[in-house]
GROMACS .gro file of C-alpha atoms in nm:
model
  360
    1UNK     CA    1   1.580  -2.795   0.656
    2UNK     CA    2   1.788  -2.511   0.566
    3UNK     CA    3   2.129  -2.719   0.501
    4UNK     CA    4   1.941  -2.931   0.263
    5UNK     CA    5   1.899  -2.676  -0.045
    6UNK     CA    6   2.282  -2.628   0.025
    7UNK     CA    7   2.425  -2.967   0.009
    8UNK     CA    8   2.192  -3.053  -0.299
    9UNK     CA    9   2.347  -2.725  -0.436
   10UNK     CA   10   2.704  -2.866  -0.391
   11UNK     CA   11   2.615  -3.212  -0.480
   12UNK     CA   12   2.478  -3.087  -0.787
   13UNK     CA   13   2.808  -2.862  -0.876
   14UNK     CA   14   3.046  -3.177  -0.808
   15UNK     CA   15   2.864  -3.379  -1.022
   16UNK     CA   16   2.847  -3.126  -1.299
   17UNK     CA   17   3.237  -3.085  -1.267
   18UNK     CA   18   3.341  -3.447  -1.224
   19UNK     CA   19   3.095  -3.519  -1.582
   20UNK     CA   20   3.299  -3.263  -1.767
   21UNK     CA   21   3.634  -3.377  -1.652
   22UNK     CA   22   3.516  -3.747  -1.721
   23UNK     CA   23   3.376  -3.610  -2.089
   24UNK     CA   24   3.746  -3.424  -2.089
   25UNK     CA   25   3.935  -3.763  -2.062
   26UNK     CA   26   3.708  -3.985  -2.269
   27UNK     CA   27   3.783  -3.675  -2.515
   28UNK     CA   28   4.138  -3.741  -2.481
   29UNK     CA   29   4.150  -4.083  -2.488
   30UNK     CA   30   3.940  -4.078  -2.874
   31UNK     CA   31   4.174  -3.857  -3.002
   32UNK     CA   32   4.535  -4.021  -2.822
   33UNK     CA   33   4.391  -4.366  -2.982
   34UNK     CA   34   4.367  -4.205  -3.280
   35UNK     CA   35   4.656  -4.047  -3.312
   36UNK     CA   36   4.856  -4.375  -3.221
   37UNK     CA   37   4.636  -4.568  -3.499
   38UNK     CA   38   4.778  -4.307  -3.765
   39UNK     CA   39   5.153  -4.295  -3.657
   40UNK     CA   40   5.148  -4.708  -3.607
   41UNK     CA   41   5.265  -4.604  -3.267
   42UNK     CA   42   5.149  -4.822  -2.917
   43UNK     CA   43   5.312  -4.598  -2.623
   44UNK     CA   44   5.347  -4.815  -2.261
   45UNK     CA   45   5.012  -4.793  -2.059
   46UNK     CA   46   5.156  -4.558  -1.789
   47UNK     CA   47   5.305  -4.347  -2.086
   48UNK     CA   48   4.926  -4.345  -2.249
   49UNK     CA   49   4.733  -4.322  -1.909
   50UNK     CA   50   4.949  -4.000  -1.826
   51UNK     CA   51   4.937  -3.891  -2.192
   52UNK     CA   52   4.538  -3.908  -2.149
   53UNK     CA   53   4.521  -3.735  -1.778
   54UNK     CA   54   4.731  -3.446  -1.866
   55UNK     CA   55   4.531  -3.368  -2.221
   56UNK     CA   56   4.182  -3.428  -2.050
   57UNK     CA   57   4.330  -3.194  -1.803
   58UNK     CA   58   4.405  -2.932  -2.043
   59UNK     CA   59   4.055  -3.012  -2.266
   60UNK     CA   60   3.885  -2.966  -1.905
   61UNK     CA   61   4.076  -2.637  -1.900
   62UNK     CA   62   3.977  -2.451  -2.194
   63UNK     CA   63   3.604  -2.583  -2.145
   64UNK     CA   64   3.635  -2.397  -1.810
   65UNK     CA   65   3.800  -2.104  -1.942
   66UNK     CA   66   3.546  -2.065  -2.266
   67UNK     CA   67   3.265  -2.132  -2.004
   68UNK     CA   68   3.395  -1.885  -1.766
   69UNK     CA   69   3.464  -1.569  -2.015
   70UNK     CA   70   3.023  -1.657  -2.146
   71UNK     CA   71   2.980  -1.605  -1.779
   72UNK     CA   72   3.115  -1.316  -1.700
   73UNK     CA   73   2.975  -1.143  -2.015
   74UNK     CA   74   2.645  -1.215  -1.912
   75UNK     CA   75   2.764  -1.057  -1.546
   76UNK     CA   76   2.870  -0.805  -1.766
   77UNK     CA   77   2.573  -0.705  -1.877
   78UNK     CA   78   2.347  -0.780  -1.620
   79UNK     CA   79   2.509  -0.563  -1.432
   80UNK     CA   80   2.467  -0.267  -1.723
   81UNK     CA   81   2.135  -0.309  -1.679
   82UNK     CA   82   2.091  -0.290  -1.347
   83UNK     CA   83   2.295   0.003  -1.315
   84UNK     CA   84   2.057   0.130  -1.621
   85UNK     CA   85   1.764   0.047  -1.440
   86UNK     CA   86   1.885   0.248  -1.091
   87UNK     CA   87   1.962   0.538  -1.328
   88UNK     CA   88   1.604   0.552  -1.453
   89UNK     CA   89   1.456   0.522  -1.107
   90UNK     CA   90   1.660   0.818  -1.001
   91UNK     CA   91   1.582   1.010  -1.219
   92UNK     CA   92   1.175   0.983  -1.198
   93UNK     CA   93   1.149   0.682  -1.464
   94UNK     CA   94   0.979   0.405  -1.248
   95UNK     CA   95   0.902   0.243  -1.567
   96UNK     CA   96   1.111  -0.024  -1.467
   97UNK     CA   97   1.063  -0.426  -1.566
   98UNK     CA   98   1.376  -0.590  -1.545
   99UNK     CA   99   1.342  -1.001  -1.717
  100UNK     CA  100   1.658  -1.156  -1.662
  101UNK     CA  101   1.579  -1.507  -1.601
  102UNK     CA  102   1.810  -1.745  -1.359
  103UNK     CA  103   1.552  -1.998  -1.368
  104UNK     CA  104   1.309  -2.038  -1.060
  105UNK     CA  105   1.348  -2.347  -0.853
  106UNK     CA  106   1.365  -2.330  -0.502
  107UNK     CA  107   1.743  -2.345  -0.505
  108UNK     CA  108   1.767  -2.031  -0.783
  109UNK     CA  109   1.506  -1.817  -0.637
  110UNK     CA  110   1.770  -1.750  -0.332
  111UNK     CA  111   2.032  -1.661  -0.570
  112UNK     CA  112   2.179  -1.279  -0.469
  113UNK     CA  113   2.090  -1.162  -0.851
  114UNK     CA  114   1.738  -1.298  -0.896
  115UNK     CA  115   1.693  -1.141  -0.549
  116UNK     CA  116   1.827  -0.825  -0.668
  117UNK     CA  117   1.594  -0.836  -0.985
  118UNK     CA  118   1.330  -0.887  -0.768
  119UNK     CA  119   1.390  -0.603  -0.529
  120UNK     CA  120   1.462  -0.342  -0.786
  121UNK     CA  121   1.106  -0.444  -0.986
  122UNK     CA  122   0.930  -0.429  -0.662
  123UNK     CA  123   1.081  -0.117  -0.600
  124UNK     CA  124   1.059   0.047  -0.922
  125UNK     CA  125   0.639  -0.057  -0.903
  126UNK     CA  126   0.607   0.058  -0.546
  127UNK     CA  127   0.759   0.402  -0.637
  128UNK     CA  128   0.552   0.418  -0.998
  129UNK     CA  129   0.229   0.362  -0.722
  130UNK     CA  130   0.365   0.601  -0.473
  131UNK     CA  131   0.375   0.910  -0.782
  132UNK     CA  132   0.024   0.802  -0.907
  133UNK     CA  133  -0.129   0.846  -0.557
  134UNK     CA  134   0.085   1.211  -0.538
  135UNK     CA  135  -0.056   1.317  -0.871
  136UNK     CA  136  -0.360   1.212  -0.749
  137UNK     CA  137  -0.346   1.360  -0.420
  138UNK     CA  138  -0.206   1.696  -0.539
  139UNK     CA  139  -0.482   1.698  -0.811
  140UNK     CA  140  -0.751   1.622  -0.552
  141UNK     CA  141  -0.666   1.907  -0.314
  142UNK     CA  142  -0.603   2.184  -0.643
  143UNK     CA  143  -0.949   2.070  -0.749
  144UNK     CA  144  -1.079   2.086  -0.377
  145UNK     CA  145  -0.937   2.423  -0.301
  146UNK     CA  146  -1.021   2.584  -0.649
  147UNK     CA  147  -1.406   2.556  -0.637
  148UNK     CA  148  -1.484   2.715  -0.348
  149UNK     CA  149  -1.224   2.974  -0.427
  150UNK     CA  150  -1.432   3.004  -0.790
  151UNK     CA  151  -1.730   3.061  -0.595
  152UNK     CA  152  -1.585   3.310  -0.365
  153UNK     CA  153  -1.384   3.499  -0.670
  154UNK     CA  154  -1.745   3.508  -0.830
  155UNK     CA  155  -1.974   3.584  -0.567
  156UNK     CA  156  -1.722   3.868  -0.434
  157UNK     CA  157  -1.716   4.059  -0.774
  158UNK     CA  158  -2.118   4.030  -0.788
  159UNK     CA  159  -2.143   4.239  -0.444
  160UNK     CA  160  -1.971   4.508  -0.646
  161UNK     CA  161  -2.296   4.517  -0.809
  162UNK     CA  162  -2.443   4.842  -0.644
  163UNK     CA  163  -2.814   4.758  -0.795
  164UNK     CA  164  -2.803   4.433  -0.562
  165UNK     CA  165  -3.080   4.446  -0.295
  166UNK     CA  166  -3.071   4.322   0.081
  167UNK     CA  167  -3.213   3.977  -0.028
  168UNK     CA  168  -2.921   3.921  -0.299
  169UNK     CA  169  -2.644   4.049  -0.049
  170UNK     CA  170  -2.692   3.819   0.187
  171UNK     CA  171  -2.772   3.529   0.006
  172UNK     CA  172  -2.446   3.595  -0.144
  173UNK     CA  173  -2.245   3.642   0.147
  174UNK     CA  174  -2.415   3.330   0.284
  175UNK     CA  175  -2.222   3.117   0.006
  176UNK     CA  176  -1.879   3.276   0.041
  177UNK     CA  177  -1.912   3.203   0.411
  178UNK     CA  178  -2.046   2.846   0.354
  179UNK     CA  179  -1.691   2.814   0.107
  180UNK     CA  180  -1.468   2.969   0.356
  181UNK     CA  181  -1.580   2.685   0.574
  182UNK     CA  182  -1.540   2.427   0.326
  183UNK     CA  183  -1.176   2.602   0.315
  184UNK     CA  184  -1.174   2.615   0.658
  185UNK     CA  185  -1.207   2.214   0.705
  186UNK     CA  186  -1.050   2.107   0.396
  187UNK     CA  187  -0.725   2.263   0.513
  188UNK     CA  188  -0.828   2.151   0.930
  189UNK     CA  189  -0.807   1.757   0.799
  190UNK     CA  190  -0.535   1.782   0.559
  191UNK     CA  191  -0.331   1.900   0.837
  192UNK     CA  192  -0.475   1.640   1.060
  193UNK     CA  193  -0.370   1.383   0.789
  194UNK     CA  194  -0.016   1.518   0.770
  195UNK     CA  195   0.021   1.505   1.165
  196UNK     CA  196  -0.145   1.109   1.185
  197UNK     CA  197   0.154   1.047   0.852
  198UNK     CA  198   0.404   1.157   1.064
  199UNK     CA  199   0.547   1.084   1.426
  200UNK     CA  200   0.433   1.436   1.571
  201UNK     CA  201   0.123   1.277   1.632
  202UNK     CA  202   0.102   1.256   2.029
  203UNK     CA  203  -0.067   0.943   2.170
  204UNK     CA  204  -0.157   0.928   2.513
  205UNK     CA  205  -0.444   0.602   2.564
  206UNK     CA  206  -0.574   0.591   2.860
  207UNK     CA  207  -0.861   0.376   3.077
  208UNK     CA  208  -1.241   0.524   3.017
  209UNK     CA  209  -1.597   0.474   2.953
  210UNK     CA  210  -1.695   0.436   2.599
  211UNK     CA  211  -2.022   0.411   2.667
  212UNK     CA  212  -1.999   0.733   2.797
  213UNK     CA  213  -1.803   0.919   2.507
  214UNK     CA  214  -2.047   0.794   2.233
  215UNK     CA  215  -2.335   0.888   2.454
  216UNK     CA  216  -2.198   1.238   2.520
  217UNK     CA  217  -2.133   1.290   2.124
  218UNK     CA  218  -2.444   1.172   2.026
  219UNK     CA  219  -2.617   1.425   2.239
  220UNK     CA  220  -2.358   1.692   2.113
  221UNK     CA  221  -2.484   1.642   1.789
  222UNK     CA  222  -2.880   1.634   1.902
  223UNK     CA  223  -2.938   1.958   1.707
  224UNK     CA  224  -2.859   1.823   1.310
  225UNK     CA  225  -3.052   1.478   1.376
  226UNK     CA  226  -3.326   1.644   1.543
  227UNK     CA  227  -3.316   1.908   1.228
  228UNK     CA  228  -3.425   1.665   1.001
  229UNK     CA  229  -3.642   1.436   1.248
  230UNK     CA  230  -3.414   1.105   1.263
  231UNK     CA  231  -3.484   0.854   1.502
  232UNK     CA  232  -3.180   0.800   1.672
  233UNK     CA  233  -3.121   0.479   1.914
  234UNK     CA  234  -2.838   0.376   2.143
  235UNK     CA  235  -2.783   0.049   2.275
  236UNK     CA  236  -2.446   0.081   2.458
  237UNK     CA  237  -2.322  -0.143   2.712
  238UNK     CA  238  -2.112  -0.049   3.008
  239UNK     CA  239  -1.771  -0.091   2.854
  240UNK     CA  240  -1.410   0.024   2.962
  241UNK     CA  241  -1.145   0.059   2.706
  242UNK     CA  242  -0.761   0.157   2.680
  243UNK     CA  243  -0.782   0.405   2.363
  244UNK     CA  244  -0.627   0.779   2.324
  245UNK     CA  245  -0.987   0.988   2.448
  246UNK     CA  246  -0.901   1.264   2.157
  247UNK     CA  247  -0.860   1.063   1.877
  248UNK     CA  248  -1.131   0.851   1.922
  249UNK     CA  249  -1.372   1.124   1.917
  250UNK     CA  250  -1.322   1.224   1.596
  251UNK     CA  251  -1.364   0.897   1.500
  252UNK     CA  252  -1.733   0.902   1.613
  253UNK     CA  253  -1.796   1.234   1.510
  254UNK     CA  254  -1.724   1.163   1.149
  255UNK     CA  255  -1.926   0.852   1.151
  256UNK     CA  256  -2.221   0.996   1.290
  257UNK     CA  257  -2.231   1.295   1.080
  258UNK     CA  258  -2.161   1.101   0.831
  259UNK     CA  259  -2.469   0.931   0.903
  260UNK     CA  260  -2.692   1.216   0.973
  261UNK     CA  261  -2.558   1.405   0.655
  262UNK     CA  262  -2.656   1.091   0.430
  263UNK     CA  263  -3.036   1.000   0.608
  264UNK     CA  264  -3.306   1.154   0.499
  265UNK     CA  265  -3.547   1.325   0.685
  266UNK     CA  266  -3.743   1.125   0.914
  267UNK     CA  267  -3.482   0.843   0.922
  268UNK     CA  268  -3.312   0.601   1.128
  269UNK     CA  269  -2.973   0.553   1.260
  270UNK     CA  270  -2.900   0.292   1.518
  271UNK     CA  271  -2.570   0.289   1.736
  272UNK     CA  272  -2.476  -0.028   1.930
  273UNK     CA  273  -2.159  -0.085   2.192
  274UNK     CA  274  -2.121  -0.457   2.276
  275UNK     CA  275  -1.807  -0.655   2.386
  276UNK     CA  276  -1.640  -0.991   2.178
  277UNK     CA  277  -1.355  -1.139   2.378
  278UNK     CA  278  -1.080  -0.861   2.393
  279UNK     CA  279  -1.244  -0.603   2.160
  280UNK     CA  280  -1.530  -0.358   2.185
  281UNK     CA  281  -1.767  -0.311   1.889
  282UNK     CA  282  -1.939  -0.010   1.813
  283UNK     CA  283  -2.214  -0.047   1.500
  284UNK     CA  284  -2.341   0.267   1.335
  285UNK     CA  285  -2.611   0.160   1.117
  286UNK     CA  286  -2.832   0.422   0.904
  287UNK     CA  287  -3.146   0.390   0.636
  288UNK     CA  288  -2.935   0.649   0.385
  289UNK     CA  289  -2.876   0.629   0.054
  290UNK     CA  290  -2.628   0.362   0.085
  291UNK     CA  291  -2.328   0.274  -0.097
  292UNK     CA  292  -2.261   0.124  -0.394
  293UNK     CA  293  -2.071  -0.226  -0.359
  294UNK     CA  294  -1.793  -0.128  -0.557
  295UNK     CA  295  -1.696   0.163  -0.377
  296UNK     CA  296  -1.653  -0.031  -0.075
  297UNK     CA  297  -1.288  -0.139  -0.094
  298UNK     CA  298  -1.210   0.275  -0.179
  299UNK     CA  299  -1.394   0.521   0.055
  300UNK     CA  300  -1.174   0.525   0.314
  301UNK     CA  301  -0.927   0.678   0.016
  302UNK     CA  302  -0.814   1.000   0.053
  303UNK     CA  303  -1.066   1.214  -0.167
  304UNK     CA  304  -1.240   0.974  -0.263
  305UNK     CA  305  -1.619   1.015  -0.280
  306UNK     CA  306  -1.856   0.726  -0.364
  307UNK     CA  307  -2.126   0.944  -0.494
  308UNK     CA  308  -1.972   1.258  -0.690
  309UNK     CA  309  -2.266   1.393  -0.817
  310UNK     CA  310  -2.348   1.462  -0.495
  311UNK     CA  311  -2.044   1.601  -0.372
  312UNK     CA  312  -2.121   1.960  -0.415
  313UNK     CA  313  -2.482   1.940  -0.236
  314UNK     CA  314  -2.395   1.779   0.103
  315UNK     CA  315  -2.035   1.901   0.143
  316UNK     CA  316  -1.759   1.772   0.217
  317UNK     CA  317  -1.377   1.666   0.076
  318UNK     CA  318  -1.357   1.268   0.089
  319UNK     CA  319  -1.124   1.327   0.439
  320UNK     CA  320  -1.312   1.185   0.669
  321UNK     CA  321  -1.294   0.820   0.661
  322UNK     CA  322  -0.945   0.843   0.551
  323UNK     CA  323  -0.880   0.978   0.940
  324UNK     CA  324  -1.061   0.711   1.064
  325UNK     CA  325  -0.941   0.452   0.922
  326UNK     CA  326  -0.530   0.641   0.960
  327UNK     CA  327  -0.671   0.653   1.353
  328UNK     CA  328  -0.873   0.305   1.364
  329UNK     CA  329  -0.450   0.175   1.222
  330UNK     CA  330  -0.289   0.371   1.528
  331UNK     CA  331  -0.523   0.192   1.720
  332UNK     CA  332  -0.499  -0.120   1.591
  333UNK     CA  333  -0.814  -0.188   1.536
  334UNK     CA  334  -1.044  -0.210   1.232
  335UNK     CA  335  -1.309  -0.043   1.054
  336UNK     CA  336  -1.523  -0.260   0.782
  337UNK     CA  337  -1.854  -0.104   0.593
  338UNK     CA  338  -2.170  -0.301   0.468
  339UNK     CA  339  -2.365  -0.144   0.228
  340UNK     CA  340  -2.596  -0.117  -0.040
  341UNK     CA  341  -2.739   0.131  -0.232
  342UNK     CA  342  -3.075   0.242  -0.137
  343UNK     CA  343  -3.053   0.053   0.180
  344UNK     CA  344  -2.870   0.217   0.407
  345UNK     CA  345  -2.479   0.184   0.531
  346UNK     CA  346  -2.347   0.015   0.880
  347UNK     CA  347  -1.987   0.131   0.947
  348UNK     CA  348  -1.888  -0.165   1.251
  349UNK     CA  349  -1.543  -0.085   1.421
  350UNK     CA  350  -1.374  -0.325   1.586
  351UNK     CA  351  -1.091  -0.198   1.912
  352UNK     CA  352  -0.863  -0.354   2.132
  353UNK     CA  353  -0.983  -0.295   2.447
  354UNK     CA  354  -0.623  -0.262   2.634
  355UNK     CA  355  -0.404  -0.090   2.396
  356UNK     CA  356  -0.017   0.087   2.512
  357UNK     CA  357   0.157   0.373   2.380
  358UNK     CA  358   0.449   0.166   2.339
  359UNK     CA  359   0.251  -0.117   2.118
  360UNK     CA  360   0.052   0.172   1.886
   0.00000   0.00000   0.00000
């Protein structure tokens, strides 16, 4: 299959170039006949039939030639512009849409330059993407550090205030403490985000209980669900897996203080553990406020909170998930969400249960 596009390619160029030289001597042989009609002049066949082959040579010549100099102009300039368009990109302009069109049948699309316009568009957009998401990060975490830093800046200067009684002080110095925590974990996850981006990230899976860990963090975090009376449940089933012990815990924290931060009081949240072939799935369903559909595809951004307005209120930077789902990837595993507002949110993550260093 892969000599065919290549013989039609040839065929197709020796047909081309036996037409023009055939168009070059029936050129020849108009013009000869002519020639002989107006001088009264009838040359021997041989003496005609070279006559014809070595001017339908020479016509077939300067087609080639004219042909060949429109070519490489338009070489010329492509290559001006592609050399334009690497300029650009170095210099921070990934504004880049090169249209140079080859044609695109399947024999053309494999041609070196329409590969090359391809590559540099797809790099030019994938670089344009890669700056938005760096504004946006950089703006996230300037807008993330610089509240709490407000509220600390402001609430400092107030305790100046010597006419400020007991009551006052320590409300006050409740909230700068509250923001150096926010501080605290904003800069504790972006530094666990950097580490999971890079290859300093140690990974050492090895054979234990699941069942276990999520029952052991569950009771760890008795005292918030039994602050605001939620009925917790745990249907776990004995289950080994192959999974760095570390990492994996901080998956399940998140998620279930995720879920106790977002349940009312006096609500539900269900965890299951059951097995499907060679994965174990853990379900962490709760009767919170839920999330709207069209967040879905984004929370596990980095930042990125589905409900702003009540950002400020419960806490927290729009990190979390995004470690999850950077661990659930080292894992190779998966994390999906099912959701709808006023009805709760089920986080289900799916994990290999035998899982190498070598293969994460």
């Amino acid at each position: 299959m892969n000599r065919k596009p290549g013989f039609l390619h040839v065929a197709t160029n020796f047909v081309l170039v036996l037409s023009a030289l055939l168009a070059s001597w029936i050129v020849s042989f108009y013009i000869t006949k002519a020639v002989y009609s107006a001088i009264a002049w009838t040359p021997h066949d041989l003496l005609s039939l070279l006559i014809n082959a070595v001017l339908g040579f020479c016509f077939f010549g300067i087609g080639i030639a004219i042909v060949s100099k429109y070519f490489h102009r338009r070489e010329h300039y492509f290559l001006n512009d592609m050399l334009e368009a690497l300029k650009r990109i170095s210099h921070g302009d990934f504004r880049v849409n090169l249209e140079w069109d080859f044609g695109r049948n399947n024999e053309q699309q494999r041609h070196p330059y329409v590969q090359l316009v391809d590559s540099i568009n797809s790099m030019a957009a994938n670089l344009k993407e890669m700056e938005e998401l760096r504004q946006e990060f950089i703006s996230n975490v300037s807008h993330e550090i610089g509240s709490p830093l407000t509220s600390i800046s402001g609430f400092a200067k107030a305790l100046k205030d010597d006419k400020l009684n007991v009551e006052q002080r320590h409300r006050y110095l409740t909230i700068i403490e509250t923001e150096c925590f926010r501080l605290s974990k904003l800069s504790d996850n972006l530094l666990k985000l950097a580490v999971l981006d890079s290859d300093r990230q140690p990974f050492h899976p090895i054979t234990y209980r699941l069942d276990k860990q999520l029952v052991s963090l569950i009771l760890a975090c008795e005292p918030q669900w039994e602050e605001k009376n939620i009925d917790m449940s745990v249907e776990a089933d004995e289950l080994e897996i192959s999974a760095d012990e570390d990492l994996m815990s901080q998956v399940w924290l998140n998620l279930i203080h995720n879920g106790i931060k977002f349940t009312p009081e006096g609500g539900k949240i269900a965890i299951s553990l059951t097995r499907t072939e060679d994965y174990a799935l853990v379900r962490i369903a709760d009767t919170g406020s839920g999330i709207d559909e069209q967040d879905h595809a984004r929370i596990f951004e980095r930042f990125y909170k589905a409900d702003k307005s009540r950002g400020r209120t419960i806490g927290g930077s729009g990190l979390g998930l995004s470690i999850v789902h950077k661990i659930m990837e080292l894992h190779r595993g998966s994390i999906a969400v099912r959701s709808k507002l006023g009805e709760g949110t089920e986080f289900t993550v799916s994990l290999p249960l035998q899982l190498d260093a070598a293969k994460a």
